[in-house]
Amino acid sequence: MSFRDESDDQNLRKPFLHTGSWYRMGSRQSSMMGSSQVIRDSSISVLACVLIVALGPIQFGFTCGYSSPTQTAITRDLELTLSEFSLFASLSNVGAMVGAITSGQISEYIGRKGSLMIAAIPNIIGWLAISFARESSFLYMGRLLEGFGVGIISYTVPVYIAEIAPQNLRGALGSVNQVGLLVATLSVTIGIMLAYLLGLFVPWRILAVLGILPCTILITGLFFIPESPRWLAKMGMTEDFEASLQVLRGFDTDISIEVNEIKVGIGLLILQQLSGINGVVFYSSTIFESAGITSSDVATLGLGALQVIATGVTTWLADKAGRRALLIISSVGMTVSILIVAVSFFVKGFVSDDSSLHSILDIFSVIGVVAMVVTFSLGMGPIPWVIMSEILPINIKGLAGSVATLANWLTVWLITMTANLLLNWSGGGTFAIYTVVSAFTVAFVSIWVPETKGKTLEEIQRSLR
């Protein structure tokens, strides 16, 4: 069966960046090519697309990590108060809320590639505004623009990767949704680590200029990759759909079967952020300084590297251990880790700074922070996004995805706006609040979150009912 049998609707929406005709050229690969070669070529094509769009989440991570190594220099150079810098750091999340509200509808209206183009342009403008800022207003404007782009990226990239993944990669890496979401999450952690690493060597203005690079390369790359075949099919763009799918799968691959196939999340995402993880990511250098670490920037870089490794491990574990099991292990681990930090900070207030007990408590607080980030990355970081994509029917995925992403960014803003102020008030009290939230998350996952591994959408919805 071919979609070419269906009549064309001249009023259908068109992609912002047309899929082009370079991959519809008449030259085909030799029919003598073995099946293993076809699989390898199709995988390379998909891999190239994934590497290009992964620059979006890298930009996302760079935005998250930027505030940590630059806090001291920015507050000194522009004479900002603690509250003003906290507002600057958190404004990216306000912008992301706006991006999240519009992300689903934008990606449905002009396509996944067009959405990423719209996300990249304000990111570039935002970084330039920060780099040339002479007062706080330019900082704030730049951060808002960055956030807007990040809000669109956080929804669009996982959807695009999921929609181009071939059957052979689905079997190797897990469900199609898992592929997109875990690759995107891993790219975010790489972006965070890059911001931490480069922040050790370059001034904050140069670091902002370097933040332009991922989106600049992304814009160029978007002209060389096909639009999502699933979106094209949904829009009724028959020829573009089949051409896009053909180039992604390889010209000698029979796509007829796949052509025929292509016809609780919010609460989990809120709890993901209420754990305080972004408070730690955004202000990790300040936390390490409070814990008595002299080389706080180096410690922050190490933390970013561990986050990348842990998220990479999760991409392997998620389809073996199951989503629910990883969420429970992750939330329990976070609860214990944050409790250790809370107790350490609280007890330090009652002992002398020169005592051996104070040094021991410093060590325990650092261990607790590191363990919190690692256990978060093992489950509560990527898995809620996977589950959200798996429980949403395709007909409401755009709207529901936007609402869920908005809820997530609203919570991120709340945490990043208050974290620095709360830490200034009481380190022990701040982490005690996060401990209570993590404990509640354990109960929430145990009672309400179903296992989605290996289940169809219909089976998942039955278990939710």
Short mmCIF file of C-alpha atoms in Angstrom, two decimals:
data_model
loop_
_atom_site.label_atom_id
_atom_site.label_comp_id
_atom_site.label_asym_id
_atom_site.label_seq_id
_atom_site.Cartn_x
_atom_site.Cartn_y
_atom_site.Cartn_z
CA MET A 1 0.00 0.00 0.00
CA SER A 2 1.24 3.50 -0.76
CA PHE A 3 0.10 6.85 0.48
CA ARG A 4 0.27 7.98 -3.14
CA ASP A 5 -3.24 6.55 -3.54
CA GLU A 6 -4.62 9.30 -1.32
CA SER A 7 -5.76 12.60 -2.82
CA ASP A 8 -3.70 15.70 -2.18
CA ASP A 9 -5.09 18.56 -0.12
CA GLN A 10 -3.79 21.80 -1.56
CA ASN A 11 -4.57 23.70 1.65
CA LEU A 12 -2.36 21.55 3.88
CA ARG A 13 0.33 23.26 5.90
CA LYS A 14 3.84 23.24 4.46
CA PRO A 15 7.12 22.76 6.33
CA PHE A 16 9.03 25.94 7.17
CA LEU A 17 12.23 24.32 5.89
CA HIS A 18 11.19 22.19 2.92
CA THR A 19 12.58 18.69 2.84
CA GLY A 20 14.28 19.44 -0.47
CA SER A 21 14.88 17.12 -3.39
CA TRP A 22 18.54 16.21 -2.96
CA TYR A 23 17.59 12.84 -1.51
CA ARG A 24 14.99 12.12 -4.21
CA MET A 25 17.59 11.83 -6.95
CA GLY A 26 17.05 8.98 -9.36
CA SER A 27 20.37 7.34 -8.66
CA ARG A 28 19.87 4.35 -6.41
CA GLN A 29 22.37 2.18 -4.65
CA SER A 30 23.19 -1.10 -6.29
CA SER A 31 20.60 -3.81 -5.78
CA MET A 32 23.44 -6.25 -5.28
CA MET A 33 24.24 -4.62 -1.92
CA GLY A 34 23.75 -6.98 0.99
CA SER A 35 21.15 -6.37 3.69
CA SER A 36 23.79 -5.67 6.33
CA GLN A 37 25.18 -2.86 4.18
CA VAL A 38 21.68 -1.40 3.78
CA ILE A 39 21.15 -1.46 7.54
CA ARG A 40 24.52 0.15 8.10
CA ASP A 41 23.87 2.91 5.56
CA SER A 42 20.41 3.66 6.96
CA SER A 43 21.81 3.82 10.47
CA ILE A 44 24.53 6.23 9.35
CA SER A 45 21.87 8.47 7.81
CA VAL A 46 19.83 8.51 11.00
CA LEU A 47 22.96 8.98 13.10
CA ALA A 48 23.89 12.07 11.09
CA CYS A 49 20.44 13.54 11.71
CA VAL A 50 20.65 12.75 15.43
CA LEU A 51 24.10 14.33 15.76
CA ILE A 52 22.87 17.52 14.10
CA VAL A 53 19.69 17.98 16.14
CA ALA A 54 21.53 16.95 19.35
CA LEU A 55 23.22 20.34 19.14
CA GLY A 56 19.91 21.74 20.41
CA PRO A 57 20.01 19.90 23.75
CA ILE A 58 23.73 20.70 24.02
CA GLN A 59 22.72 24.36 23.76
CA PHE A 60 20.06 23.64 26.41
CA GLY A 61 22.70 22.23 28.76
CA PHE A 62 25.14 25.06 28.07
CA THR A 63 22.42 27.52 29.11
CA CYS A 64 21.80 25.61 32.34
CA GLY A 65 25.49 25.36 33.20
CA TYR A 66 26.47 28.93 32.29
CA SER A 67 25.46 30.57 35.59
CA SER A 68 27.58 28.35 37.84
CA PRO A 69 31.14 29.27 36.72
CA THR A 70 30.23 32.90 35.96
CA GLN A 71 28.40 33.99 39.13
CA THR A 72 31.36 35.60 40.87
CA ALA A 73 32.66 37.43 37.78
CA ILE A 74 29.28 38.73 36.61
CA THR A 75 28.21 39.98 40.04
CA ARG A 76 31.58 41.74 40.40
CA ASP A 77 31.80 43.27 36.92
CA LEU A 78 28.19 44.49 36.74
CA GLU A 79 27.82 45.08 40.49
CA LEU A 80 24.79 42.81 40.86
CA THR A 81 23.27 41.78 44.16
CA LEU A 82 22.60 38.12 45.00
CA SER A 83 18.92 38.60 44.21
CA GLU A 84 19.67 40.24 40.86
CA PHE A 85 21.96 37.39 39.80
CA SER A 86 19.38 34.83 40.95
CA LEU A 87 16.81 36.60 38.79
CA PHE A 88 19.22 36.54 35.83
CA ALA A 89 19.90 32.82 36.23
CA SER A 90 16.23 31.92 36.61
CA LEU A 91 14.91 34.04 33.72
CA SER A 92 15.93 31.38 31.22
CA ASN A 93 13.21 29.25 32.76
CA VAL A 94 10.63 32.03 32.35
CA GLY A 95 11.53 32.20 28.67
CA ALA A 96 11.38 28.41 28.50
CA MET A 97 7.82 28.50 29.84
CA VAL A 98 6.80 30.68 26.91
CA GLY A 99 8.67 28.40 24.53
CA ALA A 100 7.03 25.34 26.09
CA ILE A 101 3.54 26.81 25.68
CA THR A 102 4.12 27.31 21.97
CA SER A 103 6.42 24.35 21.22
CA GLY A 104 3.76 21.76 20.48
CA GLN A 105 1.73 23.97 18.19
CA ILE A 106 4.80 25.41 16.41
CA SER A 107 6.23 21.96 15.70
CA GLU A 108 2.84 20.75 14.46
CA TYR A 109 2.29 23.79 12.24
CA ILE A 110 5.67 24.30 10.55
CA GLY A 111 7.40 20.99 11.23
CA ARG A 112 10.18 19.80 13.51
CA LYS A 113 12.98 21.45 11.50
CA GLY A 114 11.18 24.79 11.34
CA SER A 115 10.68 24.70 15.10
CA LEU A 116 14.39 24.14 15.68
CA MET A 117 15.23 27.05 13.38
CA ILE A 118 12.88 29.31 15.34
CA ALA A 119 14.48 28.06 18.58
CA ALA A 120 18.06 28.65 17.38
CA ILE A 121 17.74 32.29 16.29
CA PRO A 122 16.67 33.81 19.67
CA ASN A 123 19.33 31.69 21.38
CA ILE A 124 22.03 33.33 19.28
CA ILE A 125 20.62 36.82 19.89
CA GLY A 126 20.38 36.07 23.61
CA TRP A 127 24.01 35.02 23.93
CA LEU A 128 25.13 38.16 22.09
CA ALA A 129 23.05 40.33 24.42
CA ILE A 130 24.72 38.73 27.45
CA SER A 131 28.20 38.98 25.96
CA PHE A 132 27.89 42.73 25.30
CA ALA A 133 25.84 43.55 28.42
CA ARG A 134 26.87 46.65 30.33
CA GLU A 135 23.91 46.55 32.71
CA SER A 136 21.45 44.04 34.09
CA SER A 137 18.66 44.75 31.57
CA PHE A 138 20.70 43.28 28.71
CA LEU A 139 21.53 40.25 30.82
CA TYR A 140 17.85 39.72 31.56
CA MET A 141 16.79 40.15 27.93
CA GLY A 142 19.45 37.71 26.73
CA ARG A 143 18.51 35.11 29.30
CA LEU A 144 14.82 35.33 28.39
CA LEU A 145 15.60 34.86 24.69
CA GLU A 146 17.81 31.86 25.44
CA GLY A 147 15.06 30.35 27.54
CA PHE A 148 12.47 30.76 24.80
CA GLY A 149 14.62 28.76 22.41
CA VAL A 150 15.41 26.14 25.03
CA GLY A 151 11.70 25.67 25.78
CA ILE A 152 11.04 24.77 22.14
CA ILE A 153 14.15 22.60 21.91
CA SER A 154 13.21 20.58 25.01
CA TYR A 155 10.04 19.38 23.29
CA THR A 156 10.99 19.25 19.60
CA VAL A 157 14.33 17.39 19.59
CA PRO A 158 13.13 14.22 21.40
CA VAL A 159 10.07 14.12 19.14
CA TYR A 160 12.18 14.43 15.97
CA ILE A 161 14.67 11.76 17.02
CA ALA A 162 11.86 9.42 18.02
CA GLU A 163 10.08 9.92 14.70
CA ILE A 164 13.10 9.16 12.49
CA ALA A 165 14.37 6.10 14.41
CA PRO A 166 14.33 2.92 12.26
CA GLN A 167 13.14 -0.49 13.41
CA ASN A 168 16.64 -1.95 13.78
CA LEU A 169 17.68 0.87 16.12
CA ARG A 170 14.46 0.53 18.11
CA GLY A 171 15.32 -3.09 18.85
CA ALA A 172 18.85 -2.24 19.92
CA LEU A 173 18.14 0.85 21.98
CA GLY A 174 14.64 0.25 23.31
CA SER A 175 11.39 1.98 22.47
CA VAL A 176 11.30 4.70 19.85
CA ASN A 177 10.41 7.32 22.45
CA GLN A 178 13.23 6.18 24.71
CA VAL A 179 15.75 6.67 21.90
CA GLY A 180 14.84 10.30 21.36
CA LEU A 181 14.46 11.29 24.98
CA LEU A 182 17.57 9.60 26.32
CA VAL A 183 19.78 10.91 23.50
CA ALA A 184 18.44 14.41 24.16
CA THR A 185 18.99 14.09 27.92
CA LEU A 186 22.55 12.84 27.43
CA SER A 187 23.23 15.82 25.13
CA VAL A 188 21.94 18.22 27.82
CA THR A 189 24.43 16.84 30.35
CA ILE A 190 27.24 17.20 27.80
CA GLY A 191 26.25 20.84 27.34
CA ILE A 192 26.33 21.42 31.10
CA MET A 193 29.78 19.85 31.36
CA LEU A 194 31.06 21.97 28.46
CA ALA A 195 29.89 25.14 30.21
CA TYR A 196 31.63 24.05 33.41
CA LEU A 197 34.83 23.11 31.54
CA LEU A 198 35.11 26.22 29.37
CA GLY A 199 34.14 28.40 32.35
CA LEU A 200 37.42 27.40 33.99
CA PHE A 201 39.48 29.00 31.23
CA VAL A 202 37.59 31.88 29.62
CA PRO A 203 35.89 35.07 30.93
CA TRP A 204 32.12 35.15 31.17
CA ARG A 205 31.72 37.35 28.08
CA ILE A 206 33.78 34.98 25.93
CA LEU A 207 31.87 32.03 27.39
CA ALA A 208 28.64 33.69 26.21
CA VAL A 209 30.09 34.06 22.69
CA LEU A 210 31.01 30.36 22.71
CA GLY A 211 27.39 29.64 23.59
CA ILE A 212 26.46 30.76 20.07
CA LEU A 213 28.32 27.87 18.40
CA PRO A 214 25.85 24.97 18.94
CA CYS A 215 22.89 26.84 17.46
CA THR A 216 24.97 28.32 14.63
CA ILE A 217 26.04 24.83 13.56
CA LEU A 218 22.49 23.56 14.11
CA ILE A 219 21.01 26.15 11.72
CA THR A 220 23.44 25.07 8.99
CA GLY A 221 22.82 21.39 9.60
CA LEU A 222 19.04 21.74 9.37
CA PHE A 223 19.35 22.38 5.63
CA PHE A 224 20.96 18.97 5.11
CA ILE A 225 18.61 16.65 6.99
CA PRO A 226 15.09 15.50 6.06
CA GLU A 227 11.93 16.54 7.86
CA SER A 228 10.30 13.98 10.17
CA PRO A 229 8.52 11.42 7.95
CA ARG A 230 5.80 10.94 10.56
CA TRP A 231 5.00 14.65 10.60
CA LEU A 232 4.93 14.75 6.80
CA ALA A 233 2.58 11.76 6.76
CA LYS A 234 0.32 13.41 9.30
CA MET A 235 0.19 16.55 7.15
CA GLY A 236 -0.67 14.48 4.07
CA MET A 237 2.53 15.40 2.19
CA THR A 238 2.72 12.04 0.48
CA GLU A 239 5.75 12.37 -1.78
CA ASP A 240 7.84 14.23 0.80
CA PHE A 241 6.90 11.67 3.44
CA GLU A 242 8.01 8.68 1.37
CA ALA A 243 11.15 10.44 0.15
CA SER A 244 12.13 11.42 3.71
CA LEU A 245 11.55 7.91 4.99
CA GLN A 246 13.47 6.40 2.07
CA VAL A 247 16.60 8.45 2.69
CA LEU A 248 16.49 7.69 6.41
CA ARG A 249 16.17 3.95 5.83
CA GLY A 250 18.41 3.58 2.76
CA PHE A 251 17.42 3.58 -0.91
CA ASP A 252 17.35 -0.22 -1.20
CA THR A 253 15.19 -0.70 1.90
CA ASP A 254 11.55 -1.70 1.50
CA ILE A 255 9.64 0.92 3.47
CA SER A 256 6.13 -0.30 2.68
CA ILE A 257 5.67 -2.02 6.06
CA GLU A 258 6.82 1.02 8.01
CA VAL A 259 4.69 3.29 5.84
CA ASN A 260 1.66 1.28 6.96
CA GLU A 261 2.73 1.43 10.64
CA ILE A 262 2.98 5.21 10.65
CA LYS A 263 -0.78 5.80 10.57
CA VAL A 264 0.61 10.96 35.41
CA GLY A 265 3.44 12.58 33.04
CA ILE A 266 2.95 16.16 34.34
CA GLY A 267 3.07 15.23 38.02
CA LEU A 268 6.26 13.22 37.54
CA LEU A 269 7.96 16.11 35.73
CA ILE A 270 7.04 18.57 38.49
CA LEU A 271 8.46 16.27 41.17
CA GLN A 272 11.55 15.86 39.03
CA GLN A 273 12.31 19.55 39.44
CA LEU A 274 11.03 20.06 43.00
CA SER A 275 13.81 17.73 44.11
CA GLY A 276 16.05 20.78 43.70
CA ILE A 277 18.32 19.32 41.03
CA ASN A 278 18.46 22.53 38.99
CA GLY A 279 19.24 24.50 42.12
CA VAL A 280 22.33 22.29 42.43
CA VAL A 281 23.19 22.49 38.70
CA PHE A 282 22.76 26.27 38.46
CA TYR A 283 24.63 27.10 41.68
CA SER A 284 26.94 24.11 42.20
CA SER A 285 30.04 26.30 42.64
CA THR A 286 28.34 28.20 45.48
CA ILE A 287 27.27 24.93 47.13
CA PHE A 288 30.79 23.50 46.93
CA GLU A 289 32.22 26.70 48.39
CA SER A 290 29.76 26.42 51.29
CA ALA A 291 30.93 22.83 51.76
CA GLY A 292 34.51 24.04 52.16
CA ILE A 293 35.87 23.09 48.72
CA THR A 294 38.57 25.56 47.68
CA SER A 295 38.61 24.60 43.98
CA SER A 296 34.84 24.78 43.57
CA ASP A 297 34.95 25.28 39.78
CA VAL A 298 37.03 22.14 39.31
CA ALA A 299 34.64 20.23 41.57
CA THR A 300 31.75 21.54 39.49
CA LEU A 301 33.41 20.25 36.32
CA GLY A 302 33.84 16.83 37.93
CA LEU A 303 30.17 16.87 38.86
CA GLY A 304 29.21 17.61 35.26
CA ALA A 305 31.37 14.74 34.00
CA LEU A 306 29.73 12.31 36.45
CA GLN A 307 26.30 13.46 35.28
CA VAL A 308 27.20 12.66 31.67
CA ILE A 309 28.45 9.18 32.63
CA ALA A 310 25.40 8.40 34.77
CA THR A 311 22.98 9.51 32.04
CA GLY A 312 24.87 7.39 29.53
CA VAL A 313 24.47 4.37 31.81
CA THR A 314 20.73 5.08 32.00
CA THR A 315 20.39 4.86 28.20
CA TRP A 316 21.60 1.26 28.54
CA LEU A 317 19.63 0.36 31.66
CA ALA A 318 16.24 1.88 30.86
CA ASP A 319 15.02 -0.94 28.64
CA LYS A 320 16.62 -3.67 30.73
CA ALA A 321 15.69 -2.77 34.30
CA GLY A 322 12.39 -1.03 33.44
CA ARG A 323 11.29 2.56 33.84
CA ARG A 324 9.49 2.19 37.17
CA ALA A 325 12.34 0.33 38.86
CA LEU A 326 14.85 2.98 37.83
CA LEU A 327 12.55 5.75 39.07
CA ILE A 328 12.19 4.10 42.48
CA ILE A 329 15.93 3.44 42.82
CA SER A 330 16.70 6.98 41.68
CA SER A 331 14.20 8.71 43.99
CA VAL A 332 15.26 6.62 47.01
CA GLY A 333 18.92 7.37 46.27
CA MET A 334 18.18 11.08 45.96
CA THR A 335 16.27 11.11 49.24
CA VAL A 336 19.15 9.50 51.13
CA SER A 337 21.75 11.71 49.41
CA ILE A 338 19.91 14.97 50.07
CA LEU A 339 19.28 13.95 53.68
CA ILE A 340 23.04 13.48 54.15
CA VAL A 341 23.65 16.98 52.78
CA ALA A 342 20.91 18.51 54.94
CA VAL A 343 22.22 16.93 58.14
CA SER A 344 25.81 17.87 57.31
CA PHE A 345 24.97 21.53 56.71
CA PHE A 346 22.75 21.65 59.79
CA VAL A 347 25.31 20.13 62.18
CA LYS A 348 28.13 22.33 60.81
CA GLY A 349 26.31 25.33 62.25
CA PHE A 350 26.98 24.01 65.76
CA VAL A 351 30.67 23.08 65.50
CA SER A 352 33.83 25.14 65.20
CA ASP A 353 35.22 25.77 61.72
CA ASP A 354 38.63 24.50 62.86
CA SER A 355 37.40 21.21 64.30
CA SER A 356 37.98 17.82 62.67
CA LEU A 357 34.22 17.17 62.80
CA HIS A 358 33.65 20.22 60.59
CA SER A 359 36.06 18.81 57.99
CA ILE A 360 34.32 15.44 58.10
CA LEU A 361 30.95 17.10 57.62
CA ASP A 362 32.34 19.01 54.62
CA ILE A 363 33.31 15.68 53.06
CA PHE A 364 29.88 14.19 53.75
CA SER A 365 28.09 17.19 52.22
CA VAL A 366 30.17 16.93 49.03
CA ILE A 367 29.53 13.17 48.83
CA GLY A 368 25.82 13.83 49.29
CA VAL A 369 25.68 16.44 46.50
CA VAL A 370 27.58 14.19 44.10
CA ALA A 371 25.39 11.20 44.97
CA MET A 372 22.25 13.33 44.46
CA VAL A 373 23.28 14.31 40.92
CA VAL A 374 24.34 10.77 40.01
CA THR A 375 21.17 9.12 41.32
CA PHE A 376 19.05 11.81 39.64
CA SER A 377 20.74 11.07 36.31
CA LEU A 378 20.09 7.33 36.75
CA GLY A 379 16.32 7.77 36.70
CA MET A 380 14.55 10.97 37.67
CA GLY A 381 16.41 12.95 35.01
CA PRO A 382 15.56 11.17 31.73
CA ILE A 383 12.85 8.64 32.62
CA PRO A 384 9.93 11.07 33.33
CA TRP A 385 10.30 12.42 29.78
CA VAL A 386 10.29 8.85 28.41
CA ILE A 387 7.14 7.96 30.34
CA MET A 388 5.42 11.18 29.33
CA SER A 389 5.96 10.41 25.65
CA GLU A 390 4.80 6.81 26.07
CA ILE A 391 1.52 7.53 27.85
CA LEU A 392 0.32 10.33 25.53
CA PRO A 393 -1.83 9.34 22.52
CA ILE A 394 -0.51 10.78 19.24
CA ASN A 395 -3.63 12.87 18.63
CA ILE A 396 -3.06 14.96 21.77
CA LYS A 397 0.73 14.66 22.04
CA GLY A 398 1.39 18.19 20.73
CA LEU A 399 -0.95 19.98 23.17
CA ALA A 400 -0.35 17.66 26.13
CA GLY A 401 3.41 17.74 25.55
CA SER A 402 3.34 21.53 25.63
CA VAL A 403 1.36 21.58 28.87
CA ALA A 404 3.67 19.05 30.53
CA THR A 405 6.79 20.91 29.37
CA LEU A 406 5.31 24.18 30.62
CA ALA A 407 4.67 22.64 34.05
CA ASN A 408 8.25 21.41 34.13
CA TRP A 409 9.74 24.80 33.24
CA LEU A 410 7.49 26.63 35.69
CA THR A 411 8.87 24.42 38.45
CA VAL A 412 12.45 24.89 37.21
CA TRP A 413 11.99 28.65 37.40
CA LEU A 414 10.64 28.38 40.95
CA ILE A 415 13.63 26.31 42.05
CA THR A 416 16.36 28.34 40.33
CA MET A 417 14.88 31.65 41.48
CA THR A 418 14.73 30.58 45.13
CA ALA A 419 17.69 28.19 45.46
CA ASN A 420 20.40 30.82 45.84
CA LEU A 421 18.29 32.81 48.30
CA LEU A 422 17.40 29.70 50.31
CA LEU A 423 21.03 28.60 50.44
CA ASN A 424 21.98 32.05 51.72
CA TRP A 425 19.29 31.63 54.41
CA SER A 426 20.18 28.08 55.47
CA GLY A 427 21.96 25.31 53.62
CA GLY A 428 20.57 22.68 55.97
CA GLY A 429 17.03 24.06 55.72
CA THR A 430 17.18 24.20 51.92
CA PHE A 431 18.21 20.58 51.55
CA ALA A 432 15.73 19.52 54.23
CA ILE A 433 12.94 20.88 52.00
CA TYR A 434 14.35 18.97 49.02
CA THR A 435 14.52 15.82 51.17
CA VAL A 436 10.80 15.98 51.92
CA VAL A 437 9.98 16.40 48.22
CA SER A 438 12.19 13.45 47.25
CA ALA A 439 10.55 11.27 49.89
CA PHE A 440 7.14 12.18 48.50
CA THR A 441 8.42 11.30 45.01
CA VAL A 442 9.25 7.77 46.21
CA ALA A 443 5.63 7.35 47.35
CA PHE A 444 4.25 8.92 44.15
CA VAL A 445 6.22 6.59 41.89
CA SER A 446 5.45 3.50 43.98
CA ILE A 447 1.69 4.12 44.03
CA TRP A 448 0.77 5.89 40.77
CA VAL A 449 3.43 5.39 38.08
CA PRO A 450 2.91 2.28 35.90
CA GLU A 451 5.63 0.26 34.21
CA THR A 452 5.69 1.18 30.51
CA LYS A 453 8.58 -1.00 29.35
CA GLY A 454 7.57 -3.22 26.44
CA LYS A 455 3.90 -2.19 26.58
CA THR A 456 1.72 -0.74 23.86
CA LEU A 457 -0.06 2.56 24.34
CA GLU A 458 -3.33 0.71 24.82
CA GLU A 459 -1.85 -1.51 27.57
CA ILE A 460 -0.37 1.52 29.33
CA GLN A 461 -3.68 3.37 29.24
CA ARG A 462 -5.49 0.32 30.64
CA SER A 463 -3.04 0.17 33.55
CA LEU A 464 -3.56 3.90 34.21
CA ARG A 465 -7.32 3.39 34.35
#
